Short mmCIF file of C-alpha atoms in Angstrom, two decimals:
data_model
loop_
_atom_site.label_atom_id
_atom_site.label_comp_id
_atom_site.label_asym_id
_atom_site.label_seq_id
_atom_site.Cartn_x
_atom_site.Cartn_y
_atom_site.Cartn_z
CA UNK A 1 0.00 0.00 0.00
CA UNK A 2 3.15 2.18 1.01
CA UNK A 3 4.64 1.68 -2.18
CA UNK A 4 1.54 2.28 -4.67
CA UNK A 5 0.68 5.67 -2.34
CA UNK A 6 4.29 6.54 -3.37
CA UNK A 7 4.12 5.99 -7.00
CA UNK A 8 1.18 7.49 -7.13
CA UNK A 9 2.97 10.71 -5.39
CA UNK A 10 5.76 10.33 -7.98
CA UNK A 11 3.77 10.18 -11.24
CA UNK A 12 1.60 13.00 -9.47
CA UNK A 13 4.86 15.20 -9.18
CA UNK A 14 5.57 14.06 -12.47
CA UNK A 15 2.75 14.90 -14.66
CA UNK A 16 2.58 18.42 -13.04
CA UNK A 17 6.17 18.93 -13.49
CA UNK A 18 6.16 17.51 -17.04
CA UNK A 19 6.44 19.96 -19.69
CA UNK A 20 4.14 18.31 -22.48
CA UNK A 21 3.61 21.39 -24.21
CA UNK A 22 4.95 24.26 -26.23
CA UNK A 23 4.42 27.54 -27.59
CA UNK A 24 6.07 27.13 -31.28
CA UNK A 25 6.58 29.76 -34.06
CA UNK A 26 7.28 30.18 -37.88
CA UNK A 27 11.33 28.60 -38.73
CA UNK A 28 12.56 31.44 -40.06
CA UNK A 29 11.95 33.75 -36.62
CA UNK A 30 15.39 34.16 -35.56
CA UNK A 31 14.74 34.72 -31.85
CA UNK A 32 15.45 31.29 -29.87
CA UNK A 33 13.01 31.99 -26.87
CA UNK A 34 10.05 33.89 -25.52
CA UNK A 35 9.35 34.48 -22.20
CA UNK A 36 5.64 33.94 -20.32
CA UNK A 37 4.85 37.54 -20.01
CA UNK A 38 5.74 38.29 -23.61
CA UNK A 39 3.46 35.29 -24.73
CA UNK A 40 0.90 36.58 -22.30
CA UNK A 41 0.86 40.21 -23.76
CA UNK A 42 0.77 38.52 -27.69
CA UNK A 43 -2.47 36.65 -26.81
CA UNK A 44 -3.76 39.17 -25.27
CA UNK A 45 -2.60 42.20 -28.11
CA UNK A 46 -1.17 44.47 -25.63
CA UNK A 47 2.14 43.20 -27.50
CA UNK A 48 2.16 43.10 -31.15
CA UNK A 49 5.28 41.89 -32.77
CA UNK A 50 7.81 38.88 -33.05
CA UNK A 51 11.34 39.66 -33.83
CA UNK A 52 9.62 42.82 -35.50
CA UNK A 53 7.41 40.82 -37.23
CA UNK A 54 3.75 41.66 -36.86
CA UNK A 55 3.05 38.49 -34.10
CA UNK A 56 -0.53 36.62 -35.21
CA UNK A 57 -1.77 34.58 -32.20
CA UNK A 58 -4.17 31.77 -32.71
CA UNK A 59 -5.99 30.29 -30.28
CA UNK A 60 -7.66 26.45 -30.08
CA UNK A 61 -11.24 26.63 -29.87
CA UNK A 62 -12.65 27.86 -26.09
CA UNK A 63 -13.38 24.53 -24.93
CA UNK A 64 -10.43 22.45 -25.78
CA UNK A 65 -8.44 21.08 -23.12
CA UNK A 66 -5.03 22.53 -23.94
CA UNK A 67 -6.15 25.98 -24.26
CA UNK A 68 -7.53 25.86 -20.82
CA UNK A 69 -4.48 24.96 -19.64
CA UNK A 70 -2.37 27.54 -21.67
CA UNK A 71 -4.78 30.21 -20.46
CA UNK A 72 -4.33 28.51 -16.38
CA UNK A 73 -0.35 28.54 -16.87
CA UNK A 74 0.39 31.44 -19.59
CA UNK A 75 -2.35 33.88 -19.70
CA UNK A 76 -3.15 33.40 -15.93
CA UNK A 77 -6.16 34.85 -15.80
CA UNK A 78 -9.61 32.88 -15.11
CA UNK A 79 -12.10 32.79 -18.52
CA UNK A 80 -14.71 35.19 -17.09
CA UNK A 81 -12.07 37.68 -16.58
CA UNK A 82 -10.76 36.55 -19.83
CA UNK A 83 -13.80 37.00 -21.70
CA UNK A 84 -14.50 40.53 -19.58
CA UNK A 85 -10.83 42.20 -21.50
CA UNK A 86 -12.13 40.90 -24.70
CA UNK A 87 -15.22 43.14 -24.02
CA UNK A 88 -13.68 46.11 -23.53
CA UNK A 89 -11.56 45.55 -26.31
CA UNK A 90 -13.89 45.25 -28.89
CA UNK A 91 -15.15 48.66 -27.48
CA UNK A 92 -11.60 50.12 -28.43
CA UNK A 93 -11.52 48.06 -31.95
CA UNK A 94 -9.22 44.93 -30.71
CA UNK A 95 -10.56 41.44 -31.54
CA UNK A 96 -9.26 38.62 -29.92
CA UNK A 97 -6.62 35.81 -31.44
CA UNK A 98 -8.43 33.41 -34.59
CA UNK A 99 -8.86 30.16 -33.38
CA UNK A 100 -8.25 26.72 -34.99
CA UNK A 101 -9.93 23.69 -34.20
CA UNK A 102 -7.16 21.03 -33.65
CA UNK A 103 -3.30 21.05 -32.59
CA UNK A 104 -3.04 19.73 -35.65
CA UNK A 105 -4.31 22.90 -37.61
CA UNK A 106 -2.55 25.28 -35.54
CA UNK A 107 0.59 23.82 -36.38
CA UNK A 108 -0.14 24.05 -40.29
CA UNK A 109 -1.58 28.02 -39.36
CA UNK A 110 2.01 28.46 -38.20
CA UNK A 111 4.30 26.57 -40.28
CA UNK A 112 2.76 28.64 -43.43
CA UNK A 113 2.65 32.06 -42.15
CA UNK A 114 5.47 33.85 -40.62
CA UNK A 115 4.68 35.67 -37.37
CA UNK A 116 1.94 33.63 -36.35
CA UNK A 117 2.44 31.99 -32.99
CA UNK A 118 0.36 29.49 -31.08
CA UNK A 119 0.48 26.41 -28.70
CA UNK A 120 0.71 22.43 -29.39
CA UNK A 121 1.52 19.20 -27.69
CA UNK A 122 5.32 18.36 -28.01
CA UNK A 123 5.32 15.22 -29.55
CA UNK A 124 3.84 17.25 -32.40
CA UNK A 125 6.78 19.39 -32.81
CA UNK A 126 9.49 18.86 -36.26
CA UNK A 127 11.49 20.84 -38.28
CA UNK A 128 8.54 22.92 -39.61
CA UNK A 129 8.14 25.18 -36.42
CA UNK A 130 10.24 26.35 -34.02
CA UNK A 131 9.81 26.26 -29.80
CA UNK A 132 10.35 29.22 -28.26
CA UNK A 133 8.44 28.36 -25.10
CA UNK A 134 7.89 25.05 -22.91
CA UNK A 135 4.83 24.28 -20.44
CA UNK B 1 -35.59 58.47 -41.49
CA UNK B 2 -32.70 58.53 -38.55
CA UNK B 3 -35.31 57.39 -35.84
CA UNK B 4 -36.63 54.69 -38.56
CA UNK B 5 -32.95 53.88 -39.22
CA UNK B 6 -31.67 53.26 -35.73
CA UNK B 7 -34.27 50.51 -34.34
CA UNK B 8 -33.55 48.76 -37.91
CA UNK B 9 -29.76 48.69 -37.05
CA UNK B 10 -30.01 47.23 -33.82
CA UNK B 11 -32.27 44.39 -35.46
CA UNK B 12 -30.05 43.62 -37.59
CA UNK B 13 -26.86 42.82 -35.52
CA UNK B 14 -29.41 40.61 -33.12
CA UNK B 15 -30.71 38.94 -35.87
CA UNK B 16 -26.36 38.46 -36.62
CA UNK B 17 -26.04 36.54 -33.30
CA UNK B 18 -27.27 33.83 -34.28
CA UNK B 19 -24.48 33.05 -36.32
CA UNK B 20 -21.00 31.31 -35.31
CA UNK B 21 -19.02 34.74 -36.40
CA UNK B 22 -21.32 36.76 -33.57
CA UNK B 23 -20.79 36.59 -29.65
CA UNK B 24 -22.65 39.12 -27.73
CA UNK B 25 -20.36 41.76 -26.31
CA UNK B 26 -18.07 41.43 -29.33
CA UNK B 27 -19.48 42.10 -32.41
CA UNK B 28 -20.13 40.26 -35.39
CA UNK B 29 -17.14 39.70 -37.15
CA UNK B 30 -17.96 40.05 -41.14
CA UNK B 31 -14.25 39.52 -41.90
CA UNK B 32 -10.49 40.74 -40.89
CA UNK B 33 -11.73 44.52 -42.47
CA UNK B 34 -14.90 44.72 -40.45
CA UNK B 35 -16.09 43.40 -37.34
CA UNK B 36 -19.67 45.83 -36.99
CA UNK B 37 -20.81 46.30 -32.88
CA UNK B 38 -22.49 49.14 -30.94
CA UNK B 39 -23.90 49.92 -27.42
CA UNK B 40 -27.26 51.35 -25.73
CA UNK B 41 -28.17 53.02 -22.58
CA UNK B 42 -30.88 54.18 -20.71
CA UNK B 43 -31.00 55.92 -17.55
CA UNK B 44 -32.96 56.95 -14.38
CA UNK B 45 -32.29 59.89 -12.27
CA UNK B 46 -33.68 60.91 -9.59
CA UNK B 47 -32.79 63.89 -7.12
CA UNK B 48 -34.05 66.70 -4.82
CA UNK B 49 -35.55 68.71 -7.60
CA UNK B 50 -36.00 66.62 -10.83
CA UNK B 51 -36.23 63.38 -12.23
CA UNK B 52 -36.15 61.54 -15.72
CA UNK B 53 -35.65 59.11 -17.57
CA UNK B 54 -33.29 58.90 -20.88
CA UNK B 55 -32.18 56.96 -23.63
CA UNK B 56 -28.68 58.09 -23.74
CA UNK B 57 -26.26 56.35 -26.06
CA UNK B 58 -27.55 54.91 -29.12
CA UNK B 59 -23.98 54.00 -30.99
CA UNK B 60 -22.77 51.56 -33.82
CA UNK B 61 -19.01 50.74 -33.97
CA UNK B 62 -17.09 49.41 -36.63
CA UNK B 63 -13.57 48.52 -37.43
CA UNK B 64 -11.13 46.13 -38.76
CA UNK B 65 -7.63 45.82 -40.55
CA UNK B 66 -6.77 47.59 -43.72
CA UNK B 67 -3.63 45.64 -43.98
CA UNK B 68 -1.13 43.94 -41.47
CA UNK B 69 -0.08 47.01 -39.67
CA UNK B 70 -2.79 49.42 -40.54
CA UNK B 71 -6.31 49.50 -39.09
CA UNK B 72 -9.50 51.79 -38.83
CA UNK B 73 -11.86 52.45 -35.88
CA UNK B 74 -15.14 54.59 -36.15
CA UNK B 75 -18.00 55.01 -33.75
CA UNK B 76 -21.28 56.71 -33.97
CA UNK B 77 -23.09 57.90 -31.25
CA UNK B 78 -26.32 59.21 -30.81
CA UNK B 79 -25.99 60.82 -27.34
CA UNK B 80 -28.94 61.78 -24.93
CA UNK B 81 -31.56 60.23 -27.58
CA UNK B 82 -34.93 60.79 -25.64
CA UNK B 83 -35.42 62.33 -22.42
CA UNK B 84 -38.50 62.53 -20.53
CA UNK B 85 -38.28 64.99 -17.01
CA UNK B 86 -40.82 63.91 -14.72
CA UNK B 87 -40.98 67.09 -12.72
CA UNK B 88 -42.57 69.10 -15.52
CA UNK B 89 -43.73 66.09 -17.90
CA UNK B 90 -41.75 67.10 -20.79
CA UNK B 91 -40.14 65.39 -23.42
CA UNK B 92 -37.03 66.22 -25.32
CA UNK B 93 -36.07 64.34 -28.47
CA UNK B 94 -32.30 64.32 -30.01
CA UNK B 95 -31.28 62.01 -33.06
CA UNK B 96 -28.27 63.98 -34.09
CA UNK B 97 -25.51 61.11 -34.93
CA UNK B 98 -21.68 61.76 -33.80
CA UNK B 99 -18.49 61.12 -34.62
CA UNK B 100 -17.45 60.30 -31.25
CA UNK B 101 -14.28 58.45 -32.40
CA UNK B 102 -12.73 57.95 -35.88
CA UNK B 103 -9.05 56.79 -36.74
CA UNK B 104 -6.66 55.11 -38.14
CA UNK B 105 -4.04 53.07 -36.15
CA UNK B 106 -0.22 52.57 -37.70
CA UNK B 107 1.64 50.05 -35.75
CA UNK B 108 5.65 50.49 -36.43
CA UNK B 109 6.63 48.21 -33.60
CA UNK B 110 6.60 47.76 -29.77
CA UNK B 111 8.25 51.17 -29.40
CA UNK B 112 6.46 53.68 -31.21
CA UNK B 113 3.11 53.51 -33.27
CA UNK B 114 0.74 56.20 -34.12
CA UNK B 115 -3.08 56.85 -34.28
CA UNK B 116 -4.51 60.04 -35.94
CA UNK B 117 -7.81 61.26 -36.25
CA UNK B 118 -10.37 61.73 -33.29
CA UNK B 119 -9.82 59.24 -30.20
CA UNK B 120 -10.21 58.40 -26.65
CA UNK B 121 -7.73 60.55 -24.47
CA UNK B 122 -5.46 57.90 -22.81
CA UNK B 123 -5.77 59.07 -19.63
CA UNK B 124 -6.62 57.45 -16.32
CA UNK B 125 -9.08 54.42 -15.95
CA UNK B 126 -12.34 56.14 -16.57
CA UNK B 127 -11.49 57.53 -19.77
CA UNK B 128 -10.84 54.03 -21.53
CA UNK B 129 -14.01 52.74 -20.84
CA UNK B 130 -16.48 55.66 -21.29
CA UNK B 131 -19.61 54.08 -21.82
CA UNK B 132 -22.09 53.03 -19.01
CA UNK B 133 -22.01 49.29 -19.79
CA UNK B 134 -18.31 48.61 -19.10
CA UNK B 135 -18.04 51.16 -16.24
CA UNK B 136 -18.45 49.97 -12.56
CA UNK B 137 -21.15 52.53 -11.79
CA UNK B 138 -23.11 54.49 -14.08
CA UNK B 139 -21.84 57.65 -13.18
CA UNK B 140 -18.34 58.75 -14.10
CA UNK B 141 -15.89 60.45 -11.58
CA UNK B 142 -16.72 63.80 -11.89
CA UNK B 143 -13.04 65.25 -12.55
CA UNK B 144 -12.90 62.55 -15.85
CA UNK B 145 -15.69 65.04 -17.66
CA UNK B 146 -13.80 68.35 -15.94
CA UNK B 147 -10.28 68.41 -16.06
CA UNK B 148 -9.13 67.42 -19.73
CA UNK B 149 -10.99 67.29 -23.18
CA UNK B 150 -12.19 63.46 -22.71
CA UNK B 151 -11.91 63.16 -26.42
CA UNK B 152 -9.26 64.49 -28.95
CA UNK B 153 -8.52 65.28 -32.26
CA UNK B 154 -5.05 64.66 -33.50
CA UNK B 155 -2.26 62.07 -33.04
CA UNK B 156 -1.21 59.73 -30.62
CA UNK B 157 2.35 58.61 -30.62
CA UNK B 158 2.53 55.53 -28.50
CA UNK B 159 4.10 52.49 -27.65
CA UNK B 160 6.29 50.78 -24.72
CA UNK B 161 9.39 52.78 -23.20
CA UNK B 162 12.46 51.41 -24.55
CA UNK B 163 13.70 50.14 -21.37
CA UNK B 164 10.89 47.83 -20.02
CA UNK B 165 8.34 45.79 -22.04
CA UNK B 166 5.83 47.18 -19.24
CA UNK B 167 5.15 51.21 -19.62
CA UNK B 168 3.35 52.08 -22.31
CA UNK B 169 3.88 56.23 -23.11
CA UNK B 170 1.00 58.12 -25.15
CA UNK B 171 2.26 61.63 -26.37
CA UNK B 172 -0.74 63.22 -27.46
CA UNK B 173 -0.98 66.20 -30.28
CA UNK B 174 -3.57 68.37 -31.01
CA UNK B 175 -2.87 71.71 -32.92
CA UNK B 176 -6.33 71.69 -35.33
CA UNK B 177 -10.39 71.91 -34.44
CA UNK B 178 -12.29 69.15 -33.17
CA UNK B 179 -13.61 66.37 -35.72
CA UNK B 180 -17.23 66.90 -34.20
CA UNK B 181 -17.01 70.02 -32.37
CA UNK B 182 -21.06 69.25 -30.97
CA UNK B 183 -19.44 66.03 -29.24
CA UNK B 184 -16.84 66.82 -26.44
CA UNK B 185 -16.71 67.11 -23.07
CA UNK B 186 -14.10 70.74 -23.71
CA UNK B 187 -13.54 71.92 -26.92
CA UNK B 188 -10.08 73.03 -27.67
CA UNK B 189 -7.78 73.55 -30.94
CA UNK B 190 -4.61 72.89 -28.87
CA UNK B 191 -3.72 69.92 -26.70
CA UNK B 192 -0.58 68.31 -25.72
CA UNK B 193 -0.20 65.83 -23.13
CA UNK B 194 2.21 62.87 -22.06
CA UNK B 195 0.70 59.84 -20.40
CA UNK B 196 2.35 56.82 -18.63
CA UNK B 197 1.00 53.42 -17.78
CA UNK B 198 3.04 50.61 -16.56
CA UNK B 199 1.92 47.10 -15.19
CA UNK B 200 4.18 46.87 -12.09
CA UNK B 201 2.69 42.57 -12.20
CA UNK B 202 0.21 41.01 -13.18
CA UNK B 203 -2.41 42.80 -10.62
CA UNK B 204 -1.19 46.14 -9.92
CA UNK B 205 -0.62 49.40 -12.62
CA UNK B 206 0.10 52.64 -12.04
CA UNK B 207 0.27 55.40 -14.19
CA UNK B 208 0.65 59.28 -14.72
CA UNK B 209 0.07 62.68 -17.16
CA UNK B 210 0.36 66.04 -17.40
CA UNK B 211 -0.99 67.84 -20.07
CA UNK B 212 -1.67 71.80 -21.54
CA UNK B 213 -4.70 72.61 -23.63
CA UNK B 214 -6.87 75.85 -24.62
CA UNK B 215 -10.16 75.74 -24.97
CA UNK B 216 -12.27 77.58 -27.38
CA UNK B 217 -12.55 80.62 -24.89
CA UNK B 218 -8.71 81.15 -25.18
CA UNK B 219 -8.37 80.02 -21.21
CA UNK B 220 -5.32 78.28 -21.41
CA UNK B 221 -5.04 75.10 -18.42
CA UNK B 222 -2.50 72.55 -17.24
CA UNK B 223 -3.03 69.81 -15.31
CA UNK B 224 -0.55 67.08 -13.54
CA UNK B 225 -2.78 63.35 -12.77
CA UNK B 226 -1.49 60.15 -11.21
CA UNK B 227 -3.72 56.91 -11.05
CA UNK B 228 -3.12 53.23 -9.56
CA UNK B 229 -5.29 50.29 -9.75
CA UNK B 230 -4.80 46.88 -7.09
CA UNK B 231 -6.66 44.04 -7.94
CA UNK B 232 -6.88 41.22 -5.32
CA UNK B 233 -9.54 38.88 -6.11
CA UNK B 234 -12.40 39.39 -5.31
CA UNK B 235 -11.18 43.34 -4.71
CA UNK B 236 -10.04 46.02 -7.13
CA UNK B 237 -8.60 49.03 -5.58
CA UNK B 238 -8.45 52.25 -7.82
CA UNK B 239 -7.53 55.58 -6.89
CA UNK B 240 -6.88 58.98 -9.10
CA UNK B 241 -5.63 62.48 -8.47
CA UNK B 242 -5.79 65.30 -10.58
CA UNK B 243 -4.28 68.88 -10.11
CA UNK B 244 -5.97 71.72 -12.78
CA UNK B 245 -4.62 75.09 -13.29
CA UNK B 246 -6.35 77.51 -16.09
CA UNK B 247 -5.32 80.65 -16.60
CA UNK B 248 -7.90 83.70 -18.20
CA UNK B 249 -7.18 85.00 -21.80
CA UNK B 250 -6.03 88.30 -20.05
CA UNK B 251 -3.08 86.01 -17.92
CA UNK B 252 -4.20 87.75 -14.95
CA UNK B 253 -6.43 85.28 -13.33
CA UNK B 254 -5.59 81.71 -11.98
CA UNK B 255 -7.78 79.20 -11.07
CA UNK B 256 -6.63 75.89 -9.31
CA UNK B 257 -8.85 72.77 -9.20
CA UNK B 258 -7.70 69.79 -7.22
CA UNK B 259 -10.16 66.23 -7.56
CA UNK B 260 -9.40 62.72 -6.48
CA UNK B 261 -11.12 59.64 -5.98
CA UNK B 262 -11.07 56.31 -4.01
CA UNK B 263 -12.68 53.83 -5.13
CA UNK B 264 -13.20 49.81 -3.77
CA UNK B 265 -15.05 47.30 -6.12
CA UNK B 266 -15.99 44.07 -4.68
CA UNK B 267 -16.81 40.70 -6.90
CA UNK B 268 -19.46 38.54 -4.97
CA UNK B 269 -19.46 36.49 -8.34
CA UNK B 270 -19.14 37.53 -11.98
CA UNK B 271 -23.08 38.56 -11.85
CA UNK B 272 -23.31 40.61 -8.53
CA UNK B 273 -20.72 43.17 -8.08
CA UNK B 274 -20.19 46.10 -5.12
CA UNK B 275 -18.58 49.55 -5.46
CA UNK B 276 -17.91 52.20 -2.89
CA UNK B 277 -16.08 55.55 -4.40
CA UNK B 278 -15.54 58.55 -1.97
CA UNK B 279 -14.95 61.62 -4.32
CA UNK B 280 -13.98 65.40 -4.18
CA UNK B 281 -13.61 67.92 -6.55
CA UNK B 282 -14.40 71.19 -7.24
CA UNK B 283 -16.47 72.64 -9.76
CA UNK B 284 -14.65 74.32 -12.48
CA UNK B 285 -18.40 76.78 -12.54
CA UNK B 286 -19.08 77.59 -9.73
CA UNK B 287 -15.92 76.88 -7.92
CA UNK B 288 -17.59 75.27 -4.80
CA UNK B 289 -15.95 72.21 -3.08
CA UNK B 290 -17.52 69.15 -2.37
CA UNK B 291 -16.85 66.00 -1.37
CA UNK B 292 -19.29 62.96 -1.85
CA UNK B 293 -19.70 59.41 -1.96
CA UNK B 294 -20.99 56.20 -3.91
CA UNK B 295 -22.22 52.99 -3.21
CA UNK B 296 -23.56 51.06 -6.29
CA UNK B 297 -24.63 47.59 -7.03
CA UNK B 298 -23.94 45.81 -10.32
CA UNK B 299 -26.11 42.90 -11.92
CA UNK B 300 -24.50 41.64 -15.02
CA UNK B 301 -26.20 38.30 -16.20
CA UNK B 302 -23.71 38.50 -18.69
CA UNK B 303 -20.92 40.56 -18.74
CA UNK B 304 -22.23 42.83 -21.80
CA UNK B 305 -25.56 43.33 -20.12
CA UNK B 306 -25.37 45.39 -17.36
CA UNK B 307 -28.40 46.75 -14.69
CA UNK B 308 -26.71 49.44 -12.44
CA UNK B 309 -27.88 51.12 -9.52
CA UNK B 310 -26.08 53.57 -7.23
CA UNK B 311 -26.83 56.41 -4.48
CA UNK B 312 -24.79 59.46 -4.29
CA UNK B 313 -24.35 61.40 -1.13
CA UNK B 314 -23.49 64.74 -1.43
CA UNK B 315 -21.92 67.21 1.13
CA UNK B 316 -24.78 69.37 0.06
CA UNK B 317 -27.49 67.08 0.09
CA UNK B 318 -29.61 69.04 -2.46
CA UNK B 319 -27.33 67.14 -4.79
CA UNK B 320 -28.12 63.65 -3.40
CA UNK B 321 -28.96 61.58 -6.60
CA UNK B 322 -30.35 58.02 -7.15
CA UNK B 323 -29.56 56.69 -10.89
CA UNK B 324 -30.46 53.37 -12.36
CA UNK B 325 -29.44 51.86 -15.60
CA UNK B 326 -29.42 49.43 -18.13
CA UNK B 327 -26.78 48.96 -20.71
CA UNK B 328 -25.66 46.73 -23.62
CA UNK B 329 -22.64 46.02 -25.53
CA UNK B 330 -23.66 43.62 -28.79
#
């Protein structure tokens, strides 16, 4: 019992630890890494450029699991507060990031169209996109 | 044909919301060029010696991209639409459309980018959100309507101080006439000011101006204003200060006008939400003191629908005032 209550502490530690995911960008952006407040102000267009590129966030859809936890561990902000700023900023003419359906998509959104910059599960990653930021 | 016009509008972006490009509080989204959106409110006021009811803000928004760095805002306001005054039973009827806000935005980079035509003044907290429906009570702090033209003509310079990634600067320029000269709070042909904002973290800003205008009466004014804003959930903290100095055509005369305000918002849940705001100013008119204070309650079933009430006590009580509201953003 000891020893399944301590692997079940050590995959806990583990999986919150683990860095599954990453925030990836077009090849050809030269800079190697972006911090979490930079990503935060991208998606949430108080910051508008990427190695003076113009940046292009892109979301997953509002209900998919890894933009929840993108918006828990980058954005930090809860999703009423969340969807609050994006009121007032359509009032001052700012819409928030496109979305794409699927990982999958995003990663194609990016790989075609330098400055866009978005989120995807690691094992997706190859030479087509760069990481600039793990979570 | 406006008052026909106007009901028809606001139709047609409901009828929009059906539709996967529409959420309600942020437009319909047509494509990159135009997303199409607007705001109404109407009002109750009640005091000592009047009361009424008005339809204040009838507006329609628009804007969108031109092209990657270059985009477009307008906005269209019909402003105190239909009044009714209890105390006498009249009625008084107003569909003149504004141009309360049109530019164009250039963005250059993070450093510097520019807006020209007729915008917001970036100034404060107040003065970013003007309309009822995203403010936390329905009445504004009274020095945000006083002290500085609350709208101006001209171009912004703007972007984030080269040395943090943080403070955002505004250096505002005005040397021409107002865009819609019936639709300001103080009309001037000359305003300059500098404005700071920096997010010290995640939950606290603070932020600063000073500024030089002259209004249309050839007074010419300064003023000096600091702000700061604390949010920890389920409090927001917000406080401004604002020092005015106007000086008569002749340059004999000085006036100085101090206001500041403290104000406490409190988040029972993302439908029910408290304010207290203890104010003081003085009025630029008649040049009598006062201070007063708020308490207001806040039901938003959803965010971009908001039902406000709030009391006002006043030093001199003949100003008491009871106001309640209800405002959308679509």
């Amino acid at each position: 019992m000891k020893k399944l209550l301590l692997t079940f502490l050590f995959f806990t530690i583990y999986v919150l630890h683990a860095k599954d995911f990453c925030v990836i960008v077009h090849p050809s952006t030269s800079i190697k890494t972006l911090s979490t407040e930079k990503i935060r102000k991208i998606f949430l267009r108080k910051h508008h450029f990427i190695d003076n590129m113009k940046a292009i966030p892109v979301n997953l859809l509002s209900n998919h699991k890894l933009r929840l936890l993108f918006e828990k561990q980058i954005i930090k902000v809860k999703r009423e507060q969340l969807n609050q700023y994006w009121v007032q900023q359509h009032f001052l003419g700012v819409s928030p990031p496109v979305t794409q359906a699927s990982d999958q998509s995003i990663k194609l959104f990016i790989q075609n169209l330098p400055g866009a910059i978005g989120y995807i599960p690691k094992s997706l990653v190859d030479a087509k996109v760069k990481v600039v930021h793990e979570f | 044909m406006r008052l026909k016009l106007l009901p028809l509008l606001v139709i047609s972006i409901f009828h929009l919301s059906a539709e996967d490009k529409y959420t309600l509080g942020n437009g319909y989204k047509f494509f990159d060029a135009l997303t199409i959106g607007g705001y109404f409110t109407t009002d109750y006021t009640a005091s000592a010696t009047s009361s009424s009811l008005t339809a204040d803000d009838i507006a329609v928004l628009a804007y969108g991209k031109l092209s990657n760095r270059l985009s477009y805002l307008g906005e269209f306001e019909s402003k105190d639409t239909y009044t009714v005054n209890f105390q006498d039973s009249t009625t008084v009827d107003n569909f003149q459309v504004h141009i309360e806000r049109l530019n164009f935005d250039y963005k250059v980079s993070e450093k510097i980018n520019f807006r020209v035509g007729k915008q917001i003044t970036p100034i404060g907290y107040w003065g970013a959100q003007p309309i009822s429906v995203l403010r936390d009570t329905t009445s504004n702090p009274v020095f945000s309507t006083t002290m500085y033209p609350k709208l101006f003509t001209g171009i912004d310079a703007y972007g984030y101080l080269p040395f943090t990634e943080s403070t955002k600067y505004h250096l505002l320029l005005q040397k021409n006439e107002d865009l819609d000269s019936d639709y300001n709070n103080i009309l001037t042909d000359q305003f300059f000011a500098f404005a700071l904002d920096s997010e010290i973290n995640i939950n606290w800003r603070v932020g600063g101006s000073i500024g030089h205008f002259i209004n249309l009466a050839d007074e010419v004014f300064y003023f000096v204003q600091l702000n700061t804003q604390y949010d920890f959930h389920p409090f927001t903290f917000s406080a401004e200060i604002i020092r005015n100095q106007a000086q008569s055509p002749s340059q004999n005369d000085y006036t100085r006008l101090g206001a500041f305000y403290l104000q406490l918002l409190y988040r029972q849940s993302p439908k029910h939400i408290w304010v207290t705001r203890l104010e003081h100013s003085r009025d630029p008119m008649t040049l009598n003191e006062e201070s007063f204070l708020v308490a207001g309650y806040s039901f938003r079933p959803l965010y971009p629908i908001s039902l406000k009430t709030e009391y006002q006590w006043h030093e001199y009580n003949v100003n008491n005032k009871f106001i309640l509201s209800f405002s959308v953003l679509f």
